[in-house]
């Protein structure tokens, strides 16, 4: 177990009823690496992402993020609420639909994790929230409600909210898929700056050009399996597997 | 023949009426509070993954929702002691019945409010590392409550009106006092009209409040 590896998955399986969504997935992500998960819809990439912070609890396999590990291969019992919560607190997640808390201001959204989960004093949490909002370019929106923001602004608040937990890794689940095209850039710019700071990140994305330019590695999934993985530029520009080639051929117009 | 309306005689019964109003409001508040507490438990049990608890609670809800309160009251006061040997005073039987009847409706309102909160909100709270209780308190309930308040007020209006059925157990609520006044004065029209006016005076502000709360917050 090398400690340069931040995420380690071994033999992860997940079924919903009779449908097997993840078939024996093993994957490692180095500390500070950016990995893009690509693949057709229904390939299991979102389920894989959600099982890394146990929003989806796998049926079997081993998952480690930083110092926290869970082994699902032996036990049939579900992990306890407290253990799940402690595990998830170490990962940040950004959703396609933003999922900001509508009954709180922007600043309160960002303070919520530290105050409720970590017990950080409010004044300290507010300072942290303002710093993170400044970092994503939204310091002036601190007192506003999420419903008065644009999609791109909401997603940047969601990123700040996740960062407030000082996570070991950040998981992005199609973070730009619900955005108007002209708002995608501002969110990608924030993700790019996190990559430059050395944040370990795993992104499910349909932005192939972004994946190629920002990710270190690309993992292509289909039907619950990892079909191909490797250097980002290599996989996207010269995929070796026919399935990867077929999938990427849909995007090549936009990859200039 | 022209009926001569005369409300003046009611003044001599004002002490009796006052007691009736206190009983009606008292029972409403008491059973609304106890009904909400039991309703919360009922909702949480129905939302739990404990199969046996879900089954029992669902059966309880359906029995109380689908039978008349009047029968429940009579049954609780007369039949329950025969079956269990447990003697209940009319007030206790009334409190118990209205609590459980209210809880069966409140419980469904609360459950509906909780499951109406978008699943993405649960995901977001969990992803931050919240435990179940924190997620409920900080994320789900604040949003669910806003949606629950109008139907909860509505149900409480019905709860107050249902206290009129307590008269069958000789609990001296407003309607029971009205029946006493009627049998003494032979003036049911004035008496029942007065009772309707008092009910209206209590409930109308409450329904206005519910209407205000229905308006979206911040608008």
mmCIF file of C-alpha atoms in Angstrom, chain A residues 50 53 55 81-82 85 88-89 91 93 95 99-104 112-113 116-117 161 165, chain B residues 118-134 137-139 142-143 146:
data_model
loop_
_atom_site.group_PDB
_atom_site.id
_atom_site.type_symbol
_atom_site.label_atom_id
_atom_site.label_comp_id
_atom_site.label_asym_id
_atom_site.label_seq_id
_atom_site.Cartn_x
_atom_site.Cartn_y
_atom_site.Cartn_z
ATOM 1 C CA UNK A 50 -20.355 7.570 -6.017
ATOM 2 C CA UNK A 53 -17.292 8.240 -1.174
ATOM 3 C CA UNK A 55 -22.882 7.401 -1.495
ATOM 4 C CA UNK A 81 -23.810 5.542 9.921
ATOM 5 C CA UNK A 82 -20.929 7.011 11.933
ATOM 6 C CA UNK A 85 -20.006 9.807 7.686
ATOM 7 C CA UNK A 88 -17.275 10.746 3.408
ATOM 8 C CA UNK A 89 -15.997 13.758 5.332
ATOM 9 C CA UNK A 91 -13.829 13.381 0.185
ATOM 10 C CA UNK A 93 -18.077 15.812 -4.156
ATOM 11 C CA UNK A 95 -22.782 17.091 -8.481
ATOM 12 C CA UNK A 99 -27.449 20.456 -4.873
ATOM 13 C CA UNK A 100 -26.796 23.650 -2.949
ATOM 14 C CA UNK A 101 -28.891 24.035 0.205
ATOM 15 C CA UNK A 102 -31.649 26.440 -0.898
ATOM 16 C CA UNK A 103 -32.582 27.507 2.636
ATOM 17 C CA UNK A 104 -29.101 28.861 3.340
ATOM 18 C CA UNK A 112 -22.186 24.092 6.719
ATOM 19 C CA UNK A 113 -19.684 21.223 6.454
ATOM 20 C CA UNK A 116 -21.927 20.845 11.469
ATOM 21 C CA UNK A 117 -19.552 17.994 10.693
ATOM 22 C CA UNK A 161 -18.586 24.018 -0.184
ATOM 23 C CA UNK A 165 -14.017 20.219 4.360
ATOM 24 C CA UNK B 118 -34.965 16.332 -3.515
ATOM 25 C CA UNK B 119 -32.657 13.314 -3.305
ATOM 26 C CA UNK B 120 -29.787 15.556 -4.391
ATOM 27 C CA UNK B 121 -30.089 17.343 -1.046
ATOM 28 C CA UNK B 122 -29.588 14.057 0.815
ATOM 29 C CA UNK B 123 -26.587 13.305 -1.420
ATOM 30 C CA UNK B 124 -25.096 16.728 -0.763
ATOM 31 C CA UNK B 125 -25.441 16.392 3.021
ATOM 32 C CA UNK B 126 -24.059 12.868 3.041
ATOM 33 C CA UNK B 127 -21.164 13.856 0.796
ATOM 34 C CA UNK B 128 -20.165 16.505 3.359
ATOM 35 C CA UNK B 129 -19.948 13.737 5.951
ATOM 36 C CA UNK B 130 -23.182 14.415 7.812
ATOM 37 C CA UNK B 131 -24.646 11.704 9.963
ATOM 38 C CA UNK B 132 -28.291 10.804 9.563
ATOM 39 C CA UNK B 133 -29.460 13.006 12.433
ATOM 40 C CA UNK B 134 -27.415 15.985 11.211
ATOM 41 C CA UNK B 137 -31.823 18.538 11.294
ATOM 42 C CA UNK B 138 -29.742 20.758 9.037
ATOM 43 C CA UNK B 139 -30.837 19.894 5.509
ATOM 44 C CA UNK B 142 -35.820 22.843 7.355
ATOM 45 C CA UNK B 143 -36.921 22.347 3.750
ATOM 46 C CA UNK B 146 -41.833 24.756 4.997
#
